[in-house]
Coordinates of C-alpha atoms in Angstrom, one line a residue:
A1 CA 0.4 3.9 -2.2
I2 CA 2.8 2.5 -4.8
N3 CA 6.0 1.1 -3.4
I4 CA 8.8 3.5 -4.5
Y5 CA 11.8 3.8 -2.3
P6 CA 14.3 6.6 -2.3
I7 CA 17.0 6.4 -4.9
Y8 CA 20.2 4.8 -3.9
D9 CA 22.9 7.4 -3.8
P10 CA 26.1 6.3 -2.2
L11 CA 27.4 9.9 -2.2
G12 CA 24.2 11.4 -0.9
P13 CA 23.3 12.4 2.6
L14 CA 23.5 9.8 5.3
F15 CA 19.8 10.3 6.1
R16 CA 17.2 11.3 3.5
Q17 CA 13.7 12.5 4.5
T18 CA 10.8 10.4 3.2
E19 CA 7.0 10.5 3.2
W20 CA 6.5 6.9 4.4
L21 CA 8.5 3.9 5.6
S22 CA 8.2 0.2 5.0
S23 CA 7.4 -1.6 8.3
T24 CA 9.8 -4.4 7.6
T25 CA 12.9 -2.5 8.7
S26 CA 11.6 0.7 10.5
V27 CA 12.5 1.9 13.9
Y28 CA 10.1 4.2 15.7
R29 CA 10.2 6.0 19.0
R30 CA 7.6 4.4 21.2
G31 CA 6.1 7.9 22.0
A32 CA 5.6 8.5 18.3
L33 CA 3.4 5.5 17.7
P34 CA -0.4 5.9 17.7
E35 CA -2.4 3.7 20.0
P36 CA -3.2 1.1 18.6
P37 CA -0.4 1.2 16.0
F38 CA -2.5 -0.4 13.3
D39 CA -6.2 0.4 12.6
S40 CA -8.7 -2.4 12.8
I41 CA -9.3 -2.3 9.1
F42 CA -5.9 -3.9 8.6
E43 CA -6.1 -7.7 9.1
G44 CA -3.5 -10.4 8.5
Y45 CA -1.3 -9.7 5.5
S46 CA -2.6 -6.2 5.1
F47 CA -1.6 -4.0 2.2
C48 CA -0.7 -0.4 3.1
E49 CA -0.7 -0.8 6.8
D50 CA 2.9 0.4 6.9
V51 CA 1.9 3.5 4.9
A52 CA -0.9 4.3 7.3
L53 CA 1.4 3.8 10.4
S54 CA 4.3 5.9 9.0
C55 CA 2.0 8.7 7.8
R56 CA 0.5 9.0 11.3
V57 CA 4.0 8.9 12.9
A58 CA 5.1 11.6 10.4
R59 CA 2.5 14.0 12.0
K60 CA 4.6 14.0 15.1
G61 CA 8.0 14.2 13.5
R62 CA 10.1 13.6 10.4
L63 CA 10.7 10.2 8.7
A64 CA 14.1 9.4 7.3
V65 CA 15.8 6.6 5.4
L66 CA 19.3 5.6 6.2
R67 CA 21.4 5.9 3.0
D68 CA 23.2 2.6 3.5
A69 CA 20.2 0.5 4.6
R70 CA 19.1 -2.4 2.4
I71 CA 16.0 -4.5 2.5
F72 CA 15.9 -8.2 1.5
H73 CA 12.3 -9.2 1.6
D74 CA 12.2 -12.9 1.6
S75 CA 8.5 -13.3 1.1
H76 CA 7.2 -16.8 1.4
P77 CA 4.0 -18.1 -0.2
S78 CA 1.2 -18.5 2.3
E79 CA -2.5 -19.2 2.3
H80 CA -3.6 -15.6 3.0
K81 CA -1.6 -14.3 0.0
A82 CA -2.7 -17.1 -2.3
N83 CA -6.3 -15.9 -2.5
E84 CA -6.0 -13.4 -5.4
R85 CA -9.6 -12.2 -5.1
S86 CA -9.2 -11.4 -1.4
V87 CA -5.8 -9.7 -1.9
A88 CA -7.2 -7.6 -4.8
R89 CA -10.2 -6.6 -2.6
M90 CA -7.9 -5.7 0.3
G91 CA -5.6 -3.6 -1.9
V92 CA -8.4 -1.5 -3.2
I93 CA -10.1 -1.0 0.2
N94 CA -6.8 -0.3 2.0
R95 CA -5.6 2.2 -0.6
F96 CA -8.9 4.1 -0.4
Y97 CA -8.8 4.0 3.5
V98 CA -5.3 5.5 3.5
A99 CA -6.2 8.2 1.0
T100 CA -9.4 9.3 2.7
V101 CA -9.1 8.4 6.4
V102 CA -5.4 8.6 7.1
L103 CA -4.4 11.4 4.6
G104 CA -7.8 13.1 4.7
R105 CA -8.2 13.4 0.9
D106 CA -11.5 14.0 -0.8
P107 CA -13.4 10.6 -1.0
I108 CA -15.1 11.2 -4.3
K109 CA -11.9 12.3 -6.0
S110 CA -9.9 9.5 -4.4
W111 CA -12.5 6.9 -5.5
W112 CA -12.2 8.1 -9.1
Q113 CA -8.4 8.1 -9.0
L114 CA -8.6 4.6 -7.6
L115 CA -11.0 3.5 -10.3
W116 CA -8.6 4.8 -13.0
W117 CA -5.6 3.1 -11.2
Q118 CA -7.6 -0.2 -11.3
I119 CA -8.4 0.2 -15.0
F120 CA -4.7 0.7 -15.6
C121 CA -3.9 -2.5 -13.6
F122 CA -6.5 -4.5 -15.5
L123 CA -5.0 -3.5 -18.8
A124 CA -1.5 -4.3 -17.6
D125 CA -2.8 -7.6 -16.3
I126 CA -4.3 -8.5 -19.6
R127 CA -1.0 -7.6 -21.4
R128 CA 0.9 -9.7 -19.0
H129 CA -1.1 -12.8 -20.0
S130 CA -1.2 -14.2 -16.5
G131 CA -4.2 -16.4 -17.3
W132 CA -7.9 -15.6 -17.6
S133 CA -9.0 -17.3 -14.4
S134 CA -6.4 -15.5 -12.3
F135 CA -7.3 -12.2 -14.1
A136 CA -11.0 -12.9 -13.3
R137 CA -10.3 -13.5 -9.6
R138 CA -8.3 -10.3 -9.3
T139 CA -10.9 -8.3 -11.2
I140 CA -13.8 -9.6 -9.1
G141 CA -11.9 -8.8 -5.9
A142 CA -11.1 -5.3 -7.1
I143 CA -14.7 -4.6 -8.0
E144 CA -15.8 -5.9 -4.6
G145 CA -13.3 -3.6 -3.0
L146 CA -14.5 -0.6 -5.0
A147 CA -18.0 -1.3 -3.9
K148 CA -17.0 -1.7 -0.3
T149 CA -15.2 1.7 -0.3
V150 CA -18.7 3.4 -0.3
H151 CA -19.0 2.3 3.4
I152 CA -15.6 3.7 4.5

């Protein structure tokens, strides 16, 4: 999952169908929620948990975005987000989980797609010059995540 919201179109329809919703401002009917709402693989700050939830809800009905809704995500630094290695590992594992378990896609094809995505991210990271120690932590975390996906 890559975070891309519907295009803002003030003259467009009031509601626009979408494939997934951010959990920060979503409203679901209680009957549409799975039990439990979030799978046990998602812990703490968990990347893609909103994608997994909304994809499961979408099996029971349509998801829509209100044209005039806006999100202001005032994200504050915290200890669980500061560990770059852990966050990188979580991102890889959770992406793979959503692709294979939630969406039912082929695990081998998904793994290769994820590997290519990570290579792209590595190259973008190097180009961004975010510091070698930071790059190394994220790279090690991503490699650990790729290795762990074998057990999902």
